[in-house]
Short mmCIF file of C-alpha atoms and ligand atoms in Angstrom, two decimals:
data_model
loop_
_atom_site.label_atom_id
_atom_site.label_comp_id
_atom_site.label_asym_id
_atom_site.label_seq_id
_atom_site.Cartn_x
_atom_site.Cartn_y
_atom_site.Cartn_z
CA MET A 7 -8.19 -4.11 -13.40
CA ALA A 8 -9.50 -5.42 -10.13
CA LEU A 9 -6.94 -3.61 -8.02
CA ALA A 10 -8.90 -0.41 -8.16
CA ALA A 11 -11.66 -0.74 -10.72
CA GLY A 12 -15.10 -0.08 -9.36
CA ARG A 13 -13.74 1.68 -6.29
CA THR A 14 -12.20 4.80 -7.76
CA ALA A 15 -14.06 7.48 -9.65
CA HIS A 16 -11.48 8.24 -12.33
CA ALA A 17 -12.33 11.79 -13.27
CA GLU A 18 -10.96 12.66 -16.65
CA ASN A 19 -8.82 15.55 -15.35
CA ARG A 20 -5.78 14.85 -17.49
CA ASP A 21 -3.70 17.72 -16.06
CA ALA A 22 -4.17 16.34 -12.55
CA TRP A 23 -3.14 12.82 -13.62
CA ARG A 24 -0.10 14.18 -15.42
CA ALA A 25 0.90 16.25 -12.35
CA ARG A 26 0.66 13.24 -10.03
CA PHE A 27 2.67 11.13 -12.44
CA MET A 28 5.40 13.74 -12.89
CA ASP A 29 5.67 14.41 -9.13
CA CYS A 30 6.27 10.71 -8.60
CA ARG A 31 8.89 10.39 -11.35
CA VAL A 32 10.74 13.48 -10.12
CA ARG A 33 10.77 12.20 -6.55
CA SER A 34 12.47 8.93 -7.56
CA GLU A 35 15.18 10.86 -9.34
CA ALA A 36 15.59 13.26 -6.41
CA LEU A 37 16.09 10.28 -4.07
CA ALA A 38 18.91 9.00 -6.27
CA ALA A 39 20.51 12.43 -6.69
CA PRO A 40 22.79 12.29 -3.59
CA LEU A 41 24.32 8.99 -4.77
CA LEU A 42 27.44 8.33 -6.83
CA PRO A 43 27.07 6.04 -9.86
CA GLU A 44 29.22 3.52 -7.96
CA ASP A 45 26.73 3.55 -5.03
CA MET A 46 23.90 2.75 -7.40
CA VAL A 47 25.28 -0.60 -8.60
CA VAL A 48 25.97 -2.38 -5.30
CA GLN A 49 23.81 -5.28 -4.09
CA SER A 50 24.75 -5.96 -0.47
CA MET A 51 22.53 -9.04 -0.03
CA PRO A 52 20.00 -10.93 -2.18
CA ASP A 53 17.06 -8.94 -0.72
CA VAL A 54 18.68 -5.60 -1.60
CA SER A 55 18.47 -4.29 -5.14
CA PRO A 56 20.83 -1.68 -6.58
CA THR A 57 19.38 1.85 -6.83
CA LYS A 58 19.96 1.70 -10.58
CA TRP A 59 17.87 -1.45 -10.83
CA HIS A 60 14.95 0.14 -8.89
CA LEU A 61 14.99 3.18 -11.21
CA ALA A 62 14.92 0.93 -14.26
CA HIS A 63 12.42 -1.62 -12.91
CA VAL A 64 9.68 0.92 -12.10
CA THR A 65 10.20 2.32 -15.60
CA TRP A 66 9.83 -1.17 -17.08
CA PHE A 67 6.56 -1.50 -15.13
CA TRP A 68 5.09 1.62 -16.81
CA GLU A 69 6.35 0.44 -20.19
CA THR A 70 5.02 -3.12 -19.85
CA PHE A 71 1.63 -2.53 -18.23
CA LEU A 72 0.64 0.84 -19.75
CA LEU A 73 2.63 1.92 -22.78
CA ALA A 74 2.91 -1.35 -24.69
CA PRO A 75 -0.82 -2.19 -24.42
CA TYR A 76 -2.34 1.30 -24.59
CA LEU A 77 -0.12 3.80 -26.47
CA ALA A 78 -0.48 3.35 -30.22
CA GLY A 79 2.88 3.28 -31.98
CA TYR A 80 4.91 3.11 -28.75
CA ARG A 81 8.53 2.08 -29.37
CA ILE A 82 9.98 -0.26 -26.71
CA PHE A 83 13.19 1.39 -25.52
CA ASP A 84 15.25 -1.81 -25.52
CA PRO A 85 13.67 -5.29 -25.80
CA ALA A 86 16.50 -6.76 -23.66
CA TYR A 87 15.26 -4.79 -20.65
CA ASN A 88 12.28 -7.11 -20.31
CA HIS A 89 14.71 -9.76 -19.11
CA LEU A 90 16.82 -7.45 -16.93
CA PHE A 91 14.10 -5.46 -15.19
CA ASN A 92 11.15 -7.83 -14.80
CA SER A 93 11.10 -8.48 -11.05
CA TYR A 94 8.86 -11.52 -10.52
CA TYR A 95 6.12 -11.63 -13.17
CA GLU A 96 6.15 -15.22 -14.47
CA ALA A 97 3.43 -14.39 -17.00
CA ILE A 98 5.74 -11.81 -18.62
CA GLY A 99 8.60 -14.27 -19.08
CA PRO A 100 12.00 -15.34 -17.74
CA ARG A 101 14.20 -12.82 -15.99
CA HIS A 102 17.63 -12.09 -14.59
CA PRO A 103 17.97 -13.75 -11.15
CA ARG A 104 17.27 -11.44 -8.24
CA PRO A 105 20.46 -12.21 -6.25
CA ALA A 106 22.56 -11.27 -9.31
CA ARG A 107 21.14 -7.79 -9.93
CA GLY A 108 24.37 -6.29 -8.58
CA LEU A 109 26.30 -7.86 -11.46
CA LEU A 110 24.55 -5.64 -14.00
CA SER A 111 27.21 -3.00 -14.56
CA ARG A 112 25.52 -2.36 -17.94
CA PRO A 113 23.30 -0.60 -18.81
CA GLY A 114 24.96 2.27 -16.96
CA VAL A 115 23.32 4.94 -14.84
CA ALA A 116 23.27 7.43 -17.73
CA GLU A 117 21.58 4.92 -20.03
CA ILE A 118 18.93 4.22 -17.40
CA ALA A 119 18.31 7.97 -17.10
CA ARG A 120 17.65 7.97 -20.87
CA TYR A 121 15.29 5.00 -20.44
CA ARG A 122 13.42 6.90 -17.74
CA ALA A 123 13.13 10.03 -19.89
CA HIS A 124 11.85 7.99 -22.86
CA VAL A 125 9.15 6.29 -20.77
CA THR A 126 8.18 9.43 -18.85
CA ALA A 127 7.62 11.35 -22.09
CA ALA A 128 5.62 8.49 -23.59
CA LEU A 129 3.43 8.20 -20.49
CA GLU A 130 2.70 11.93 -20.67
CA ARG A 131 1.68 11.38 -24.28
CA LEU A 132 -0.59 8.50 -23.23
CA ILE A 133 -2.33 10.62 -20.59
CA ALA A 134 -2.89 13.39 -23.14
CA THR A 135 -4.12 11.23 -26.00
CA VAL A 136 -5.82 8.07 -24.69
CA ASP A 137 -9.41 8.01 -25.92
CA ALA A 138 -12.29 8.39 -23.50
CA ALA A 139 -13.29 4.72 -23.84
CA HIS A 140 -9.95 3.59 -22.40
CA PHE A 141 -9.37 6.42 -19.94
CA ALA A 142 -10.76 4.64 -16.86
CA ALA A 143 -8.65 1.53 -17.51
CA VAL A 144 -5.51 3.62 -18.03
CA ALA A 145 -6.20 5.76 -14.97
CA SER A 146 -6.66 2.66 -12.85
CA LEU A 147 -3.27 1.36 -14.02
CA ILE A 148 -1.66 4.76 -13.40
CA ASP A 149 -2.90 4.53 -9.80
CA LEU A 150 -1.18 1.16 -9.53
CA GLY A 151 1.98 2.39 -11.27
CA LEU A 152 2.22 5.33 -8.86
CA ALA A 153 1.72 3.12 -5.79
CA HIS A 154 4.33 0.74 -7.23
CA GLU A 155 6.92 3.44 -7.86
CA GLU A 156 6.28 4.81 -4.34
CA GLN A 157 7.00 1.35 -2.90
CA HIS A 158 10.29 1.36 -4.76
CA GLN A 159 11.09 4.87 -3.48
CA GLU A 160 10.95 3.40 0.01
CA LEU A 161 13.04 0.43 -1.16
CA ILE A 162 15.68 2.76 -2.63
CA LEU A 163 16.28 4.19 0.86
CA MET A 164 15.97 0.87 2.73
CA ASP A 165 18.43 -0.71 0.34
CA ILE A 166 21.03 2.06 0.14
CA LYS A 167 21.06 2.15 3.96
CA HIS A 168 22.02 -1.52 3.95
CA VAL A 169 24.64 -0.90 1.25
CA PHE A 170 26.23 1.98 3.17
CA ALA A 171 26.12 0.06 6.46
CA GLN A 172 28.55 -2.50 4.95
CA ASN A 173 31.11 0.21 4.20
CA PRO A 174 33.68 0.87 6.97
CA LEU A 175 33.56 4.57 6.01
CA LYS A 176 29.91 4.56 7.18
CA PRO A 177 28.83 7.02 4.47
CA ALA A 178 25.86 9.28 5.14
CA TYR A 179 23.15 9.32 2.49
CA ARG A 180 22.68 12.95 3.40
CA SER A 181 24.13 15.37 5.95
CA PRO A 182 23.19 14.85 9.59
CA ALA A 183 19.60 15.58 10.49
CA PRO A 184 19.02 18.42 12.97
CA LYS A 185 19.07 16.92 16.47
CA THR A 186 15.72 16.99 18.15
CA ALA A 187 16.55 14.95 21.24
CA ARG A 188 13.50 14.86 23.42
CA ALA A 189 12.07 12.54 26.04
CA ALA A 190 9.23 10.29 24.92
CA PRO A 191 5.98 10.39 26.92
CA SER A 192 5.53 7.43 29.26
CA LEU A 193 4.08 4.32 27.68
CA GLU A 194 0.36 4.16 28.48
CA TRP A 195 -2.38 1.78 27.43
CA GLN A 196 -5.49 2.53 25.42
CA ASN A 197 -8.52 0.25 25.84
CA PHE A 198 -10.58 -1.11 22.98
CA ALA A 199 -13.88 -2.91 23.46
CA GLY A 200 -13.50 -5.36 20.57
CA GLY A 201 -16.66 -7.08 19.38
CA LEU A 202 -17.82 -7.64 15.82
CA ILE A 203 -15.89 -5.20 13.62
CA GLU A 204 -15.10 -4.78 9.95
CA ILE A 205 -11.66 -4.39 8.40
CA GLY A 206 -10.37 -4.03 4.86
CA HIS A 207 -10.56 -1.28 2.29
CA GLU A 208 -13.83 0.33 1.30
CA GLY A 209 -14.91 3.44 -0.53
CA ALA A 210 -13.24 5.65 -3.08
CA GLY A 211 -9.52 5.91 -3.55
CA PHE A 212 -6.87 3.45 -4.61
CA ALA A 213 -6.13 0.34 -2.59
CA PHE A 214 -4.13 -2.76 -3.39
CA ASP A 215 -6.08 -5.93 -4.10
CA ASN A 216 -4.79 -7.54 -0.88
CA GLU A 217 -6.63 -4.93 1.28
CA GLY A 218 -10.01 -6.43 0.44
CA PRO A 219 -12.65 -7.66 0.49
CA ARG A 220 -13.86 -5.81 3.54
CA HIS A 221 -15.07 -8.40 6.01
CA LYS A 222 -16.16 -9.00 9.60
CA VAL A 223 -13.79 -10.02 12.38
CA TRP A 224 -14.52 -10.82 16.01
CA LEU A 225 -12.17 -9.22 18.53
CA GLU A 226 -11.98 -9.79 22.27
CA PRO A 227 -11.32 -6.62 24.33
CA PHE A 228 -7.68 -5.51 24.01
CA ARG A 229 -5.25 -2.74 24.86
CA LEU A 230 -2.64 -1.09 22.68
CA ALA A 231 0.45 0.76 23.85
CA THR A 232 0.14 4.47 23.14
CA ARG A 233 3.54 4.65 21.43
CA LEU A 234 6.24 2.50 19.88
CA VAL A 235 8.83 0.73 22.02
CA ALA A 236 11.83 3.03 22.47
CA ASN A 237 15.53 2.17 22.13
CA GLY A 238 16.09 2.57 25.87
CA GLU A 239 13.38 0.00 26.60
CA TYR A 240 14.76 -2.40 24.04
CA LEU A 241 18.25 -1.93 25.48
CA ALA A 242 16.92 -3.27 28.80
CA PHE A 243 15.90 -6.46 26.98
CA VAL A 244 19.38 -6.73 25.43
CA ALA A 245 21.03 -6.10 28.82
CA ASP A 246 18.80 -8.72 30.45
CA GLY A 247 20.25 -11.35 28.12
CA GLY A 248 17.25 -11.26 25.80
CA TYR A 249 19.29 -12.59 22.87
CA ARG A 250 20.69 -15.46 24.95
CA ARG A 251 17.50 -16.73 26.58
CA PRO A 252 15.50 -19.17 24.45
CA GLU A 253 12.39 -18.87 26.64
CA PHE A 254 11.40 -15.62 24.90
CA TRP A 255 11.79 -16.82 21.32
CA LEU A 256 9.68 -18.59 18.75
CA SER A 257 11.48 -21.75 17.65
CA ASP A 258 12.34 -20.37 14.19
CA GLY A 259 13.38 -17.11 15.82
CA TRP A 260 15.77 -18.85 18.18
CA THR A 261 17.26 -20.70 15.18
CA ALA A 262 17.71 -17.35 13.41
CA VAL A 263 19.33 -15.72 16.46
CA ASN A 264 21.90 -18.48 16.67
CA ALA A 265 22.49 -18.95 12.95
CA ALA A 266 23.17 -15.25 12.37
CA ASP A 267 24.54 -14.47 15.86
CA TRP A 268 22.07 -11.61 16.41
CA GLN A 269 22.90 -9.63 19.55
CA ALA A 270 21.02 -6.38 18.91
CA PRO A 271 18.92 -4.71 16.18
CA LEU A 272 20.43 -4.70 12.69
CA TYR A 273 22.21 -1.33 12.71
CA TRP A 274 23.22 -1.11 16.37
CA GLN A 275 26.92 -1.01 17.16
CA ARG A 276 28.54 -1.43 20.56
CA ASP A 277 31.70 0.28 21.70
CA GLY A 278 32.29 -0.64 25.38
CA ASP A 279 29.11 0.37 27.15
CA ARG A 280 28.21 2.92 24.51
CA TRP A 281 25.78 2.09 21.70
CA SER A 282 25.42 3.81 18.40
CA GLU A 283 23.11 3.25 15.47
CA PHE A 284 23.74 3.56 11.75
CA THR A 285 21.22 5.88 10.09
CA LEU A 286 20.81 7.46 6.67
CA SER A 287 22.63 10.42 8.24
CA GLY A 288 25.58 8.22 9.24
CA LEU A 289 26.50 6.71 12.59
CA ALA A 290 24.76 8.40 15.55
CA PRO A 291 24.67 7.81 19.31
CA LEU A 292 21.68 5.62 20.18
CA ASP A 293 18.80 7.89 21.21
CA PRO A 294 17.07 6.13 24.14
CA PHE A 295 13.74 7.85 23.39
CA ALA A 296 13.55 7.20 19.65
CA PRO A 297 11.67 4.05 18.58
CA VAL A 298 13.68 0.87 18.16
CA VAL A 299 13.85 0.05 14.45
CA HIS A 300 15.29 -2.65 12.18
CA VAL A 301 14.17 -5.55 14.30
CA SER A 302 12.74 -8.72 12.77
CA HIS A 303 9.34 -10.11 13.63
CA TYR A 304 11.16 -12.66 15.78
CA GLU A 305 12.87 -9.93 17.81
CA ALA A 306 9.64 -7.93 18.12
CA ASP A 307 7.83 -11.02 19.35
CA ALA A 308 10.62 -11.97 21.78
CA PHE A 309 10.71 -8.46 23.22
CA ALA A 310 6.94 -8.54 23.71
CA ARG A 311 7.18 -11.88 25.52
CA TRP A 312 10.01 -10.59 27.73
CA ALA A 313 7.82 -7.57 28.54
CA GLY A 314 4.89 -9.86 29.43
CA ARG A 315 2.81 -8.60 26.48
CA ARG A 316 2.25 -9.56 22.85
CA LEU A 317 2.18 -8.02 19.39
CA PRO A 318 -1.12 -6.64 18.08
CA ALA A 319 -3.22 -8.64 15.66
CA GLU A 320 -3.64 -6.96 12.30
CA ALA A 321 -7.37 -6.37 12.91
CA GLU A 322 -6.68 -4.81 16.34
CA TRP A 323 -4.19 -2.39 14.80
CA GLU A 324 -6.49 -1.51 11.93
CA ILE A 325 -9.57 -0.83 14.04
CA ALA A 326 -7.49 1.41 16.32
CA ALA A 327 -6.05 3.34 13.36
CA THR A 328 -9.12 3.64 11.26
CA GLU A 329 -10.40 6.94 12.69
CA LEU A 330 -6.95 8.55 12.96
CA PRO A 331 -5.60 11.02 10.40
CA VAL A 332 -2.85 9.47 8.26
CA GLU A 333 -0.20 11.78 9.66
CA GLY A 334 3.24 11.10 11.04
CA ASN A 335 6.95 11.03 10.33
CA PHE A 336 7.04 9.98 6.67
CA LEU A 337 9.63 10.37 3.89
CA ASP A 338 8.48 13.88 3.04
CA ASP A 339 9.21 15.06 6.59
CA GLY A 340 12.88 14.54 5.78
CA ALA A 341 14.09 12.92 9.04
CA LEU A 342 14.49 9.51 7.28
CA HIS A 343 14.59 7.97 10.75
CA PRO A 344 11.98 7.37 13.47
CA ARG A 345 11.65 10.10 16.08
CA ALA A 346 10.63 10.06 19.73
CA ALA A 347 6.87 10.23 20.29
CA THR A 348 5.12 13.40 21.35
CA GLY A 349 1.70 14.24 22.69
CA GLU A 350 -1.14 12.40 24.31
CA GLY A 351 -3.17 9.43 23.16
CA LEU A 352 -2.34 6.88 20.51
CA ALA A 353 0.87 8.15 18.90
CA GLN A 354 3.05 7.04 15.97
CA MET A 355 0.42 4.78 14.43
CA PHE A 356 1.40 6.19 11.04
CA GLY A 357 4.99 6.86 10.04
CA ASP A 358 8.18 6.27 12.07
CA CYS A 359 8.29 2.42 11.94
CA TRP A 360 6.37 -0.30 10.18
CA GLU A 361 4.66 -2.11 13.04
CA TRP A 362 5.02 -5.87 13.15
CA THR A 363 1.77 -7.67 13.88
CA GLN A 364 1.22 -11.23 15.07
CA SER A 365 -0.86 -11.87 11.92
CA ALA A 366 0.31 -14.02 9.06
CA TYR A 367 -0.07 -12.47 5.60
CA ALA A 368 -3.00 -14.49 4.27
CA PRO A 369 -5.86 -13.75 1.88
CA TYR A 370 -8.97 -12.10 3.30
CA PRO A 371 -12.20 -14.13 2.92
CA GLY A 372 -13.34 -13.87 -0.69
CA PHE A 373 -9.98 -12.60 -2.01
CA ARG A 374 -9.28 -13.47 -5.66
CA ALA A 375 -6.14 -12.27 -7.38
CA PRO A 376 -6.90 -10.53 -10.68
CA ALA A 377 -6.27 -12.54 -13.85
CA GLY A 378 -3.05 -12.15 -15.78
CA ALA A 379 0.40 -10.85 -14.85
CA ILE A 380 -0.94 -8.05 -12.67
CA GLY A 381 -2.53 -10.68 -10.42
CA GLU A 382 0.99 -11.70 -9.44
CA TYR A 383 1.52 -8.33 -7.71
CA ASN A 384 0.45 -9.40 -4.19
CA GLY A 385 -1.48 -12.67 -4.10
CA LYS A 386 1.34 -15.10 -4.77
CA PHE A 387 3.29 -13.91 -1.71
CA MET A 388 0.64 -15.05 0.76
CA SER A 389 2.81 -17.69 2.39
CA GLY A 390 5.46 -17.49 5.10
CA GLN A 391 5.24 -13.72 5.70
CA MET A 392 3.89 -11.48 8.47
CA VAL A 393 1.80 -8.30 8.14
CA LEU A 394 3.21 -4.90 9.09
CA LYS A 395 1.07 -1.77 9.41
CA GLY A 396 1.30 2.02 9.31
CA GLY A 397 4.30 3.02 7.16
CA CYS A 398 7.68 4.33 8.29
CA ALA A 399 10.02 7.29 8.10
CA VAL A 400 11.00 6.42 4.51
CA THR A 401 7.48 5.73 3.23
CA PRO A 402 6.26 8.45 0.86
CA SER A 403 3.52 10.60 2.44
CA GLY A 404 0.10 9.61 1.18
CA HIS A 405 1.19 6.08 0.32
CA VAL A 406 -0.40 4.18 3.22
CA ARG A 407 -3.80 3.98 4.90
CA ALA A 408 -5.27 2.02 7.82
CA SER A 409 -6.13 -0.94 5.57
CA TYR A 410 -2.65 -1.08 3.97
CA ARG A 411 -0.98 -4.49 4.38
CA ASN A 412 2.80 -4.57 4.10
CA PHE A 413 4.45 -7.96 4.43
CA PHE A 414 7.91 -9.36 5.04
CA PRO A 415 9.32 -12.72 6.09
CA PRO A 416 9.65 -12.89 9.89
CA ALA A 417 13.47 -12.78 9.80
CA ALA A 418 13.64 -9.55 7.72
CA ARG A 419 15.45 -6.76 9.55
CA TRP A 420 16.31 -4.17 6.93
CA CYS A 421 12.73 -3.01 6.44
CA PHE A 422 12.31 -0.36 9.19
CA GLY A 423 10.23 -2.70 11.36
CA GLY A 424 9.43 -1.56 14.92
CA ILE A 425 7.34 -2.69 17.89
CA ARG A 426 4.01 -1.66 19.37
CA LEU A 427 2.90 -3.76 22.33
CA ALA A 428 -0.59 -5.09 22.88
CA GLU A 429 -2.30 -7.05 25.61
CA ASP A 430 -5.63 -8.71 26.25
CA GLY A 431 -8.23 -6.40 27.74
FE1 LIG B 515 8.28 -3.82 -8.26
#
């Protein structure tokens, strides 16, 4: 499989593979544990999938791409699930329409737990028994299956936040986070020389196919802001009529503002002159120092224009991040919300918010999607979407790297997108 083959030395340490797999499966179930069965069925918009569907779909992925082809004598749990839980793989066959996932009251949550247990046990069996000749191929697919389930762990939280935000009771996914109100350091600028650089994945370790091939890019000198844009700064844009002034907006963005009557980021709420923000810990007063989050690419771009700056290009962001440790406020830190920056230098590059870039999600030079269904994973979405970098507060730790390319349509707001400013050097 081209996603990782040839890049990863797949040592045949079966206990280590089993441990990674089990940690991942347990984490998905732990993320669903605070939810009621009723919470897990709701689909609040076509882009949001019910928690129950995520739990079943990642299980279908293991079953379809590993167990069916590689585990001798494997019994498919329920052949009907291929139709229900295939997300977008045309090569696998027809499927239940995405906007109607919330209509699937059956199979119930308990049945999906049984499906998960069946597949988890079978995958453990596969890891223990696959012969040496097939081990590298299986290990490569396990890497992909783990990265895939981690993506859905993030989606479980993104999506349940949107579900709960529609409920007038404003339920909290979990009890309020400890308050760590603190002032952010002032926004400074870090200079980069540019020149002929290389971006894209290289070396050992898993990467998605869309992160390569590594290739050369020419960059003019540029500057990056040392931290994300904070709520207080974004509030100044709102107060200055940012959402009513077409001069800051891309044409499609201005259409989106008016069609949906956007007046502030997705989860902001106004009560007189007081603002609050819906979080996974419920409704909270807007923290002026925490990064603004849940803005679309259009809003990020408009804010940057209002501020007299621009968004970073993908290659600028990547070259700035490439020597930094992949550390930050991720899912495993438990805040589940971006926090105010601390410290000196380039902060918050990883974790907190996915950072919108000005770069369209397009293939790198020489990119070829792998053959077969697995080639549909990333390549076929390379149209009409923008690249986001760095991971966010609900991204599992260890999931991202500097070369990681997330992508969403420019109007998407529920995906924990935030803003880092850039300017020409
Ligand atoms: Fe998926």
